[in-house]
Structure formats: C-alpha cells, structure tokens
Coordinates of C-alpha atoms in Angstrom, one line a residue:
X1236 CA -75.6 65.7 19.4
X1237 CA -75.8 63.2 22.3
X1238 CA -75.8 60.2 19.9
X1239 CA -72.8 61.8 18.0
X1240 CA -70.9 62.3 21.2
X1241 CA -71.6 58.7 22.3
X1242 CA -70.3 57.2 18.9
X1243 CA -67.2 59.6 19.1
X1244 CA -66.5 58.4 22.8
X1245 CA -66.7 54.7 21.9
X1246 CA -64.4 55.2 18.9
X1247 CA -61.6 56.8 20.8
X1248 CA -59.9 53.9 22.0
X1249 CA -59.4 52.5 18.4
X1250 CA -57.2 55.4 17.8
X1251 CA -54.7 54.8 20.6
X1252 CA -52.6 52.0 21.8
X1253 CA -54.2 49.4 24.3
X1254 CA -54.3 50.7 27.8
X1255 CA -53.8 54.3 26.7
X1256 CA -55.1 57.1 29.1
X1257 CA -55.8 59.5 26.3
X1258 CA -59.3 58.3 25.3
X1259 CA -60.8 58.8 28.7
X1260 CA -58.9 62.1 29.1
X1261 CA -60.3 63.6 25.9
X1262 CA -63.9 62.3 26.6
X1263 CA -63.8 63.8 30.0
X1264 CA -62.4 67.2 28.7
X1265 CA -65.3 67.6 26.2
X1266 CA -67.8 66.7 28.9
X1267 CA -66.3 69.2 31.1
X1268 CA -66.6 71.9 28.5
X1269 CA -70.3 71.1 28.1
X1270 CA -70.9 71.2 31.9
X1271 CA -69.1 74.6 32.1
X1272 CA -71.3 76.1 29.4
X1273 CA -74.4 74.6 31.1
X1274 CA -73.3 76.1 34.4
X1275 CA -73.1 79.6 32.8
X1276 CA -76.0 81.7 33.8
X1277 CA -76.5 83.4 30.3
X1278 CA -75.9 80.3 28.1
X1279 CA -78.5 77.7 27.3
X1280 CA -77.7 74.0 26.8
X1281 CA -80.1 71.3 25.8
X1282 CA -81.2 69.3 28.9
X1283 CA -80.4 66.0 27.3
X1284 CA -77.1 67.0 26.4
X1285 CA -76.3 68.5 29.9
X1286 CA -77.5 65.2 31.4
X1287 CA -75.3 63.2 29.1
X1288 CA -72.2 65.5 29.9
X1289 CA -72.7 65.0 33.6
X1290 CA -73.2 61.2 33.3
X1291 CA -70.4 58.5 33.4
X1292 CA -68.1 58.4 30.6
X1293 CA -68.7 55.5 28.1
X1294 CA -65.2 54.2 28.1
X1295 CA -63.0 52.9 30.8
X1296 CA -59.8 54.6 32.1
X1297 CA -56.5 53.3 30.7
X1298 CA -53.7 51.8 32.6
X1299 CA -50.2 53.1 32.7
X1300 CA -47.3 50.8 32.9
X1301 CA -44.7 51.8 35.5
X1302 CA -41.2 52.9 33.9
X1303 CA -38.3 50.8 35.1
X1304 CA -35.1 52.4 36.4
X1305 CA -31.8 52.5 34.4
X1306 CA -29.4 49.7 35.3
X1307 CA -26.4 50.6 37.2
X1308 CA -24.1 50.3 34.2
X1309 CA -26.4 52.6 32.1
X1310 CA -26.6 55.1 35.0
X1311 CA -22.8 55.3 35.3
X1312 CA -22.4 55.8 31.7
X1313 CA -24.9 58.6 31.7
X1314 CA -23.3 60.5 34.6
X1315 CA -19.8 60.0 33.1
X1316 CA -21.1 61.3 29.7
X1317 CA -22.8 64.2 31.3
X1318 CA -19.6 65.2 33.2
X1319 CA -17.6 65.0 29.9
X1320 CA -20.3 67.0 28.1
X1321 CA -20.2 69.8 30.8
X1322 CA -16.3 69.9 30.6
X1323 CA -16.6 70.1 26.8
X1324 CA -19.3 72.9 27.0
X1325 CA -17.0 75.0 29.3
X1326 CA -14.2 74.6 27.0
X1327 CA -16.2 75.5 24.0
X1328 CA -17.6 78.6 25.6
X1329 CA -14.3 79.7 26.9
X1330 CA -12.6 79.5 23.5
X1331 CA -15.7 81.2 21.9
X1332 CA -15.6 84.2 24.2
X1333 CA -11.8 84.5 24.0
X1334 CA -12.2 84.4 20.1
X1335 CA -14.9 87.0 20.5
X1336 CA -12.5 89.2 22.5
X1337 CA -10.1 89.3 19.5
X1338 CA -12.6 90.5 16.8
X1339 CA -14.0 93.6 15.7
X1340 CA -17.0 94.9 13.8
X1341 CA -17.4 92.8 10.7
X1342 CA -17.7 96.2 8.5
X1343 CA -14.2 97.1 9.8
X1344 CA -13.0 93.5 9.7
X1345 CA -14.6 90.7 7.7
X1346 CA -18.0 89.1 7.4
X1347 CA -16.1 85.8 6.8
X1348 CA -14.0 86.1 10.0
X1349 CA -15.2 83.9 12.8
X1350 CA -13.7 86.2 15.7
X1351 CA -15.4 89.3 14.0
X1352 CA -18.8 87.6 13.7
X1353 CA -18.6 86.3 17.4
X1354 CA -17.6 89.9 18.6
X1355 CA -20.6 91.3 16.8
X1356 CA -23.1 88.8 18.4
X1357 CA -21.5 89.0 21.9
X1358 CA -21.9 92.9 21.9
X1359 CA -25.3 92.9 20.2
X1360 CA -23.8 95.0 17.2
X1361 CA -25.1 92.6 14.5
X1362 CA -27.8 90.0 14.3
X1363 CA -28.3 86.7 12.6
X1364 CA -30.2 88.3 9.6
X1365 CA -27.3 90.6 8.9
X1366 CA -24.9 87.7 9.0
X1367 CA -27.0 85.6 6.6
X1368 CA -27.5 88.6 4.3
X1369 CA -23.7 89.5 4.1
X1370 CA -22.2 85.9 3.6
X1371 CA -21.6 84.8 0.1
X1372 CA -22.4 81.3 -1.3
X1373 CA -20.9 78.3 0.6
X1374 CA -18.1 77.6 -2.0
X1375 CA -16.6 81.0 -1.4
X1376 CA -16.3 80.6 2.5
X1377 CA -12.9 80.2 3.9
X1378 CA -11.9 76.8 5.3
X1379 CA -12.3 77.6 9.0
X1380 CA -15.8 78.8 8.3
X1381 CA -16.7 75.6 6.3
X1382 CA -15.2 73.5 9.0
X1383 CA -17.3 75.2 11.8
X1384 CA -20.6 74.1 9.9
X1385 CA -19.6 70.5 9.3
X1386 CA -21.4 67.7 11.1
X1387 CA -19.4 65.3 13.3
X1388 CA -21.0 62.3 11.7
X1389 CA -20.0 63.4 8.1
X1390 CA -23.4 64.5 7.1
X1391 CA -23.1 66.8 4.0
X1392 CA -23.7 70.5 4.2
X1393 CA -26.0 71.8 1.5
X1394 CA -25.8 75.4 0.2
X1395 CA -29.4 76.2 1.0
X1396 CA -29.0 75.2 4.8
X1397 CA -25.4 76.3 5.3
X1398 CA -26.2 79.8 6.5
X1399 CA -28.8 78.4 9.0
X1400 CA -26.2 75.9 10.3
X1401 CA -23.7 78.6 10.6
X1402 CA -26.0 80.8 12.7
X1403 CA -26.5 78.0 15.1
X1404 CA -22.9 77.2 15.4
X1405 CA -22.0 80.8 16.2
X1406 CA -24.6 81.0 18.8
X1407 CA -23.2 77.8 20.3
X1408 CA -19.9 79.1 20.7
X1409 CA -21.2 81.9 23.0
X1410 CA -24.2 80.4 24.9
X1411 CA -25.4 76.9 25.9
X1412 CA -27.9 75.3 23.7
X1413 CA -30.9 73.2 24.4
X1414 CA -29.0 70.1 24.1
X1415 CA -26.1 71.2 26.3
X1416 CA -28.3 71.7 29.3
X1417 CA -29.5 67.9 29.2
X1418 CA -26.0 67.1 30.9
X1419 CA -26.8 69.4 33.8
X1420 CA -30.3 68.0 34.3
X1421 CA -28.8 64.4 34.3
X1422 CA -26.3 65.5 37.0
X1423 CA -28.7 67.4 39.2
X1424 CA -31.3 64.5 39.1
X1425 CA -28.4 62.1 40.1
X1426 CA -26.8 64.2 42.9
X1427 CA -30.0 65.4 44.4
X1428 CA -32.6 62.6 43.7
X1429 CA -35.3 65.1 42.9
X1430 CA -37.6 65.1 39.9
X1431 CA -36.8 66.7 36.6
X1432 CA -39.2 69.5 36.9
X1433 CA -37.7 70.5 40.3
X1434 CA -34.1 70.5 39.3
X1435 CA -34.8 72.8 36.3
X1436 CA -37.1 75.2 38.2
X1437 CA -34.9 76.9 40.7
X1438 CA -33.2 80.2 40.0
X1439 CA -30.2 82.2 41.3
X1440 CA -32.2 83.4 44.2
X1441 CA -32.9 79.8 45.4
X1442 CA -29.2 78.9 45.8
X1443 CA -27.5 79.3 48.9
X1444 CA -23.8 77.9 49.1
X1445 CA -22.8 76.5 52.4
X1446 CA -19.2 75.9 53.6
X1447 CA -19.5 72.3 52.6
X1448 CA -22.3 72.1 50.3
X1449 CA -25.3 74.0 48.9
X1450 CA -29.0 74.7 50.0
X1451 CA -31.5 74.6 47.1
X1452 CA -35.2 75.6 47.1
X1453 CA -37.1 73.3 45.0
X1454 CA -40.8 73.9 43.6
X1455 CA -42.8 70.9 42.6
X1456 CA -45.7 72.3 40.7
X1457 CA -47.8 69.1 40.5
X1458 CA -48.0 68.9 44.3
X1459 CA -47.7 72.7 44.9
X1460 CA -44.9 72.1 47.2
X1461 CA -41.9 74.3 48.0
X1462 CA -39.0 72.7 49.9
X1463 CA -35.6 73.6 50.9
X1464 CA -33.1 70.9 50.8
X1465 CA -29.3 71.1 51.6
X1466 CA -26.7 68.7 50.1
X1467 CA -23.3 68.2 51.6
X1468 CA -20.3 67.6 49.6
X1469 CA -19.1 64.0 49.7
X1470 CA -15.8 65.1 51.0
X1471 CA -17.3 66.7 54.1
X1472 CA -18.4 65.0 57.2
X1473 CA -22.2 64.5 57.6
X1474 CA -23.8 66.5 60.4
X1475 CA -26.6 68.8 61.4
X1476 CA -29.9 68.5 59.6
X1477 CA -28.4 68.7 56.1
X1478 CA -29.0 65.9 53.8
X1479 CA -25.8 64.0 52.9
X1480 CA -25.0 62.8 49.6
X1481 CA -24.5 59.2 50.9
X1482 CA -23.7 57.2 47.7
X1483 CA -20.6 57.5 45.6
X1484 CA -19.5 56.4 42.2
X1485 CA -15.8 55.3 42.8
X1486 CA -14.9 55.2 39.2
X1487 CA -16.2 58.5 38.0
X1488 CA -16.4 62.2 39.0
X1489 CA -17.4 63.3 42.5
X1490 CA -21.2 63.6 42.8
X1491 CA -21.5 66.9 44.5
X1492 CA -24.7 69.1 44.0
X1493 CA -22.7 72.1 44.9
X1494 CA -20.1 71.5 42.1
X1495 CA -22.9 71.0 39.5
X1496 CA -24.8 74.1 40.5
X1497 CA -21.6 76.3 40.5
X1498 CA -20.8 75.2 36.9
X1499 CA -24.4 75.7 35.8
X1500 CA -24.5 79.2 37.1
X1501 CA -21.2 79.8 35.3
X1502 CA -22.0 78.6 31.9
X1503 CA -25.6 80.2 31.8
X1504 CA -24.6 83.5 33.3
X1505 CA -24.4 85.4 30.0
X1506 CA -27.5 83.7 28.7
X1507 CA -29.4 84.6 31.8
X1508 CA -28.4 88.3 31.6
X1509 CA -30.0 88.4 28.2
X1510 CA -33.3 86.9 29.9
X1511 CA -34.1 89.1 32.8
X1512 CA -37.8 87.8 32.4
X1513 CA -36.6 84.4 33.7
X1514 CA -35.4 84.9 37.2
X1515 CA -36.7 81.6 38.5
X1516 CA -34.6 79.1 36.5
X1517 CA -31.0 78.5 35.7
X1518 CA -32.0 76.5 32.7
X1519 CA -31.9 79.4 30.2
X1520 CA -30.9 78.4 26.6
X1521 CA -30.1 80.2 23.4
X1522 CA -32.1 79.2 20.5
X1523 CA -32.1 80.2 16.8
X1524 CA -35.7 80.5 15.6
X1525 CA -36.4 80.4 11.8
X1526 CA -32.7 80.5 11.2
X1527 CA -32.4 84.3 11.8
X1528 CA -33.8 85.1 15.1
X1529 CA -31.8 84.6 18.4
X1530 CA -33.9 84.3 21.5
X1531 CA -33.1 83.5 25.1
X1532 CA -35.7 81.5 26.7
X1533 CA -36.7 78.8 29.3
X1534 CA -35.1 75.5 28.5
X1535 CA -37.6 73.3 26.3
X1536 CA -36.1 69.8 26.1
X1537 CA -38.8 68.3 24.0
X1538 CA -38.8 70.6 21.1
X1539 CA -37.6 68.2 18.4
X1540 CA -35.9 65.0 18.0
X1541 CA -32.3 66.3 18.4
X1542 CA -33.1 68.4 21.4
X1543 CA -34.9 65.6 23.4
X1544 CA -33.2 63.4 25.9
X1545 CA -33.0 60.5 23.6
X1546 CA -31.3 62.8 21.0
X1547 CA -28.7 63.8 23.8
X1548 CA -28.1 60.1 24.7
X1549 CA -27.4 59.4 21.1
X1550 CA -25.0 62.5 20.8
X1551 CA -22.9 61.4 23.7
X1552 CA -22.9 57.7 22.7
X1553 CA -24.7 56.2 25.5
X1554 CA -27.0 53.2 24.8
X1555 CA -29.8 52.2 27.1
X1556 CA -32.4 49.5 27.0
X1557 CA -36.1 50.4 27.0
X1558 CA -37.7 53.8 27.1
X1559 CA -35.4 56.7 26.9
X1560 CA -37.0 58.9 29.5
X1561 CA -35.4 61.1 32.3
X1562 CA -38.0 59.8 34.9
X1563 CA -36.1 56.4 34.8
X1564 CA -33.1 58.2 36.1
X1565 CA -34.9 59.6 39.0
X1566 CA -36.0 56.1 39.8
X1567 CA -32.4 54.9 39.8
X1568 CA -31.6 57.4 42.4
X1569 CA -34.5 56.5 44.7
X1570 CA -33.4 52.8 44.4
X1571 CA -29.9 53.8 45.4
X1572 CA -31.3 55.8 48.4
X1573 CA -33.4 52.9 49.4
X1574 CA -30.4 50.6 49.4
X1575 CA -28.2 53.1 51.1
X1576 CA -30.7 53.6 53.8
X1577 CA -31.1 49.8 54.4
X1578 CA -34.6 49.6 52.9
X1579 CA -36.2 52.2 55.2
X1580 CA -39.1 53.7 53.1
X1581 CA -39.2 56.7 55.4
X1582 CA -35.7 57.7 54.3
X1583 CA -36.1 56.9 50.7
X1584 CA -39.3 58.7 50.5
X1585 CA -38.1 62.0 51.8
X1586 CA -39.7 64.2 49.2
X1587 CA -43.0 62.5 48.7
X1588 CA -45.5 60.2 50.6
X1589 CA -44.4 56.7 51.6
X1590 CA -47.5 55.6 49.7
X1591 CA -46.1 57.0 46.7
X1592 CA -42.8 55.2 47.0
X1593 CA -44.4 52.1 47.7
X1594 CA -46.8 52.2 44.7
X1595 CA -44.5 53.9 42.2
X1596 CA -40.7 53.6 43.0
X1597 CA -40.6 50.4 44.9
X1598 CA -41.7 48.5 41.7
X1599 CA -38.3 48.9 40.0
X1600 CA -36.3 45.9 38.9
X1601 CA -33.4 46.5 41.2
X1602 CA -35.6 46.6 44.4
X1603 CA -37.6 43.5 43.3
X1604 CA -34.4 41.6 42.7
X1605 CA -32.9 42.6 46.2
X1606 CA -36.3 42.0 47.8
X1607 CA -36.4 38.5 46.1
X1608 CA -32.8 37.8 47.3
X1609 CA -33.6 38.9 50.9
X1610 CA -36.7 36.8 51.1
X1611 CA -35.1 33.8 49.4
X1612 CA -32.1 34.1 51.8
X1613 CA -34.5 34.2 54.7
X1614 CA -36.5 31.4 53.4
X1615 CA -33.5 29.3 52.9
X1616 CA -32.2 30.0 56.4
X1617 CA -35.6 29.1 58.1
X1618 CA -36.0 26.0 55.7
X1619 CA -32.7 24.6 56.7
X1620 CA -33.3 25.6 60.4
X1621 CA -36.9 24.3 60.7
X1622 CA -37.7 22.3 57.6
X1623 CA -34.6 20.3 57.0
X1624 CA -36.7 17.3 57.3
X1625 CA -36.8 14.2 59.6
X1626 CA -34.0 11.4 59.7
X1627 CA -35.6 8.2 58.5
X1628 CA -34.1 4.9 59.6
X1629 CA -34.6 2.0 57.3
X1630 CA -35.8 -1.5 58.3
X1631 CA -32.4 -3.0 57.5
X1632 CA -30.9 -0.7 60.0
X1633 CA -33.2 -1.5 62.8
X1634 CA -30.5 -3.6 64.6
X1635 CA -28.5 -0.4 65.2
X1636 CA -31.3 0.9 67.4
X1637 CA -30.4 -1.5 70.2
X1638 CA -26.8 -0.4 70.0
X1639 CA -26.0 2.9 71.7
X1640 CA -22.7 3.4 69.9
X1641 CA -24.2 2.8 66.5
X1642 CA -26.7 5.6 67.3
X1643 CA -24.0 7.8 68.4
X1644 CA -22.3 7.4 65.0
X1645 CA -25.3 8.5 63.4
X1646 CA -25.0 11.9 65.1
X1647 CA -26.8 11.4 68.4
X1648 CA -25.7 12.1 71.8
X1649 CA -25.4 9.3 74.4
X1650 CA -28.5 10.4 76.3
X1651 CA -30.4 11.0 73.1
X1652 CA -29.6 7.6 71.9
X1653 CA -30.6 6.0 75.2
X1654 CA -34.0 8.0 75.1
X1655 CA -34.7 6.7 71.7
X1656 CA -33.9 3.0 72.7
X1657 CA -36.2 3.3 75.7
X1658 CA -39.0 5.1 74.0
X1659 CA -38.7 8.1 76.2
X1660 CA -38.5 10.5 73.2
X1661 CA -41.4 9.1 71.2
X1662 CA -43.5 12.1 70.1
X1663 CA -46.1 10.1 68.2
X1664 CA -45.3 9.8 64.6
X1665 CA -41.6 10.0 65.3
X1666 CA -38.9 10.2 68.0
X1667 CA -37.3 13.6 68.9
X1668 CA -33.7 13.8 69.7
X1669 CA -34.2 17.0 71.6
X1670 CA -37.8 18.3 72.2
X1671 CA -36.4 21.3 74.1
X1672 CA -34.4 22.6 71.0
X1673 CA -37.6 22.8 68.6
X1674 CA -37.2 25.2 65.6
X1675 CA -40.8 25.9 66.2
X1676 CA -40.5 27.0 69.7
X1677 CA -38.3 29.2 71.9
X1678 CA -35.2 27.5 72.8
X1679 CA -35.5 25.7 76.2
X1680 CA -39.2 25.3 76.0
X1681 CA -40.9 22.0 75.3
X1682 CA -41.9 21.8 71.5
X1683 CA -45.5 23.0 71.2
X1684 CA -46.4 21.5 67.8
X1685 CA -45.6 18.0 68.2
X1686 CA -46.6 15.6 66.6
X1687 CA -48.2 17.8 63.9
X1688 CA -45.0 19.4 62.7
X1689 CA -42.6 16.3 63.3
X1690 CA -42.4 15.5 59.7
X1691 CA -41.0 19.0 59.0
X1692 CA -38.5 19.1 61.8
X1693 CA -34.7 18.3 61.6
X1694 CA -34.8 16.8 65.2
X1695 CA -37.2 14.1 64.2
X1696 CA -36.2 10.4 63.8
X1697 CA -38.6 8.1 62.1
X1698 CA -38.2 4.4 63.2
X1699 CA -39.6 1.4 61.2
X1700 CA -42.0 0.6 64.3
X1701 CA -43.7 3.9 63.9
X1702 CA -45.1 3.0 60.5
X1703 CA -48.6 2.3 61.7
X1704 CA -48.8 5.8 63.4
X1705 CA -47.5 7.4 60.1
X1706 CA -50.4 5.6 58.1
X1707 CA -53.0 7.0 60.6
X1708 CA -51.4 10.5 60.2
X1709 CA -51.7 10.0 56.5
X1710 CA -55.4 9.3 56.9
X1711 CA -55.8 12.4 59.0
X1712 CA -54.1 14.5 56.3
X1713 CA -56.1 12.9 53.5
X1714 CA -59.4 13.9 55.5
X1715 CA -58.0 17.4 55.9
X1716 CA -57.1 17.7 52.2
X1717 CA -60.8 16.7 51.2
X1718 CA -62.3 19.3 53.6
X1719 CA -59.8 22.3 53.2
X1720 CA -59.4 24.5 50.1
X1721 CA -56.2 23.4 48.1
X1722 CA -54.4 26.7 48.7
X1723 CA -55.0 26.5 52.5
X1724 CA -54.1 22.9 52.8
X1725 CA -50.9 23.5 50.9
X1726 CA -49.9 26.5 53.1
X1727 CA -50.6 24.5 56.4
X1728 CA -49.8 20.9 55.7
X1729 CA -48.0 20.9 52.2
X1730 CA -44.6 20.2 53.5
X1731 CA -45.7 17.6 56.0
X1732 CA -47.8 15.9 53.4
X1733 CA -44.9 15.7 50.8
X1734 CA -42.4 14.4 53.5
X1735 CA -44.9 11.9 54.7
X1736 CA -45.6 10.5 51.2
X1737 CA -41.8 10.2 50.6
X1738 CA -41.3 8.3 53.8
X1739 CA -44.1 5.9 53.0
X1740 CA -42.9 5.4 49.4
X1741 CA -39.6 4.2 50.7
X1742 CA -41.4 1.3 52.6
X1743 CA -42.1 -2.0 51.0
X1744 CA -45.5 -3.4 50.4
X1745 CA -44.9 -6.0 52.9
X1746 CA -44.0 -3.5 55.5
X1747 CA -47.1 -1.4 54.7
X1748 CA -49.4 -4.5 54.8
X1749 CA -48.1 -5.5 58.4
X1750 CA -48.7 -2.0 59.5
X1751 CA -52.3 -1.8 58.3
X1752 CA -53.0 -5.3 60.1
X1753 CA -51.7 -3.7 63.3
X1754 CA -54.0 -0.8 62.9
X1755 CA -57.0 -3.1 62.2
X1756 CA -56.2 -5.2 65.4
X1757 CA -56.3 -1.9 67.4
X1758 CA -52.8 -2.3 68.4
X1759 CA -51.8 1.2 67.1
X1760 CA -53.5 4.5 67.8
X1761 CA -52.7 8.2 66.9
X1762 CA -53.1 10.9 69.6
X1763 CA -53.5 14.3 68.2
X1764 CA -54.3 17.6 69.8
X1765 CA -57.9 18.8 69.8
X1766 CA -57.1 21.7 67.5
X1767 CA -55.9 19.3 64.8
X1768 CA -59.6 18.0 64.7
X1769 CA -61.2 21.4 63.9
X1770 CA -58.5 23.2 61.9
X1771 CA -60.3 22.5 58.6
X1772 CA -63.0 25.1 59.6
X1773 CA -60.5 27.9 59.5

C-alpha cells in the first residue's frame, strides 16, 4: 500500500496543469484520512503506512497566479449592463404579476393562456407537472405561447424541449432566476467593495436603512469575521463614522449601496416568502429542476455554463479580456479605493489585513502602472535636479575663461564667473558655480560630497585644465570597479563613471597625452576624502 500511494502521489502532477495546487491538496487529503484512522482507538493501521501518512508529501505545492483586475472600461460596461439588467428584471416581474392578476384557474380558463398559467403558479393552485401534462404538442400552441419560449438569439425550439422551456419562462415571469441575480452581485461588489461571498450572505435582518444610506452586516466565512459597515449615499454629505462611497462614475447610474439593496429586497421578496428556511440571505432564486419541479433555494451561480458569471457577461453583451471571474471586479474596487485614498494602504485595506492588500491586491496592473508613473516622475524630477550633469568647456573655448562677460553669457553670475577665473571654486575634478546650492546637501550648506559626486552635478563646470585630475579620478574608479561587485559599483558610481567616460571621449589624443605627462611629472594630484579609499569594503 505504501508503494502504491507513493506512485499515485508522484503521478498526480501529470493530470493537472503546471503549477496547479490540486495534486498537493489531494495527496494531503488522503494522508489526513489515514492519519485520522490511525488516531482512532478502535482501528488498526499498519505502522509503515501510518508513518508514511505522517511524513512529508512527495510532491511540491503548486503556485497560484494572481488575477488581474478588470480595466476601467470593462468595469464601467459591467456596472452599466448590471443596472440595465436590474431595470429589465423589475419590468419583467411587474408585467408578470400584473398578468397573473388578470388570470384564473386554467380549468375554468385555458391551459394555453399565459395569464391563467401565471395565476395558477403564483397562487400555488397548479404545479409545473400539471402544466406539462395538460399542454398539447408545440404546433398547437397559440402564437403568444410560442413567442414566450423563443430564444433571443434565434435558436430553434424543438418539440421535445418546448414544455421544459415554457416552464422555465413562466417561472421567470414571477421570480428572479439564477442569472438575474448576477447583476445584483456585480452592483453590490462595486458599491461596497466587499467580496462576493460577503455581499451574497446577508439577510433582511442584516439590513438597516439610514437617513442617507444603509448599514449592512457582512459575514466572511473564510476568516470567520462578522462586520457592520455603513455606506452613505453619494448625494449625502460624508460625516460620522460611516464609510462614504467616495468614488463615482459620471457617465452611468449613481453607485449607491442603499439603492441596490432596496431593489434587491423588492425583486426577491416573493421568492423569499417561499423560502423561509433561508433567512440569512437575500439571494434567493427560483429554479426548475428536472423540468417539472419548482424550488426556491440559495443562489448557486456555478450550476451550469449559462448560469455562471461568464454566461451572464455573454447574455448582457459585455466582453472582457482574460479570466471571467467576479474576483477581478473586487480587485477593481480595491484599486479605486487605493487611488481615492491617495495610496494609503490602511484606507484601502479596511476589510482585511494590510499584508493581504500588499500581497494580493497591490499586484494589479493599474496600481503597478500608477506606481511606475509615480516612481518615474520622482526619478525624473531628481534626475534633472541632481543628475543633470556637468557643463564641459571645450579646449577651443578656453579663451572665454578669461572674459567675465563671456562666462556670464554661458549662464554664470558675475561673482561665479570671477570665482572660476581666479580658481576659487575649484572642487578638484571640476569647478562649482555654487557649492552652497548643492542638490546633494541642504540649501545653504557647503556641498558634502565634492569631488566624488561632481560629475553628477548640474553645478559642475569642467575646464580643459582639469583633464589630469579627471584621468586620476578615472584611475580611482577603475580600481573600485575591479574590487566591487558589478551591481554595487553601478549603484554607487555608475552615473559618475558614464559621465566621466563621456567627458574623456570628447578630448583629443593629444590633450590626453599632455595630461598624462603632467601626471607623470607629479604636477597633478587628486585629493579625495578618506571614505573614498575604503568604500570598496562595503
């Protein structure tokens, strides 16, 4: 048995897609059953098998890919389609009950009359089996009955399925169906920002309408949490401790949780009357089982292809890219909340841990793009502020260095030009037009990083006479490059090294040769801080 279980465990990953969690889950489940049997006082389990079951699973755990949120265009289309579906449902139910009020018992009226059939179903005087048994063949149905069973997409109706189709359509005229309630789930996830399991689990007793909103009691079974949340209408002023619905869609219906809950209570009222055993949910739907049995039960959105979320999207004509899962809508609302709160995780993660938000919801495309834009903007700001690069004076412009007016035309103040001419602003590898306005130090304080960062500074002016010092600085950086890890060198000295190489590449071979002779003759030296000599040890 041990060898059999071992072979079975190792073969499990072959039956599922790469990265699936099911192989590990199934293997752990079987091992748990064996361990529980071994723990039973009156049941014997082979020692080797028990030891195997308590050991480590032979396959690794799978990895789940995080779902991405819906785009804003997709989300708006879903919300708009959901409101249209709710309005169409209310109209359909109103017409159905009005028609039922005009009918009578089919025995006194007609089994081919829609009002009479609806009257019998609404009063409980007849059931679906009686309707199926009393109807003639499809070709003898009146036009209004045949029109009721027709599909919107033109799919033909076959005689053997016509009665089943009619039963479903009659029930849908009086009660909300499984597909109808998808629209309410979409709207509640959108307006509250809570998970699908929470917005479908509160009952009439968990609803308290406020003067300007609604307070709901949510139950999150996975975390065993019960929470009371208030949602103010968008037209009301925010105040108190109630949570405001802070984000709006300007080109669609108003996103008010109170309006959604009121309409959900109204459309499911008669269905909930038929299901007193379900007091803790408003999501009660009428279903036709086996074509002839009408039941009122808790909403099951994953019963079949047509009743799933993807089926609802197809029915309302909303196209989305990627997986058609309601969890992506929840992520979209979390992204909006994060944006509306200015990126504060504490505000966006108001219904779970901040670690959960950072690890699960903050990985969406929208937040990554926004974060990237913020980072890029900040980097661009500081790059132009601190790493705009030095001003390099070519050899043929050296004559201008003796003319104050010429230097002023290059963007220097008079005292800055005088300081450069007299050598008072020489920082080692360059001159600095204002060492008290360094991008690397507080304004008004003397630059604390010269000459190590002069080649990254916008204040630096590199003159032809400083070429020997530049070559010595290049030698220093080359030594660091050999001693430091490439990643560390690039992070600390990469920009300076690139700028230095660009300055040296612009000099002629003759200029470089003369500068090297000056170094050999000991007429040039480079004074660096002590920290620059030991930085490679970090």
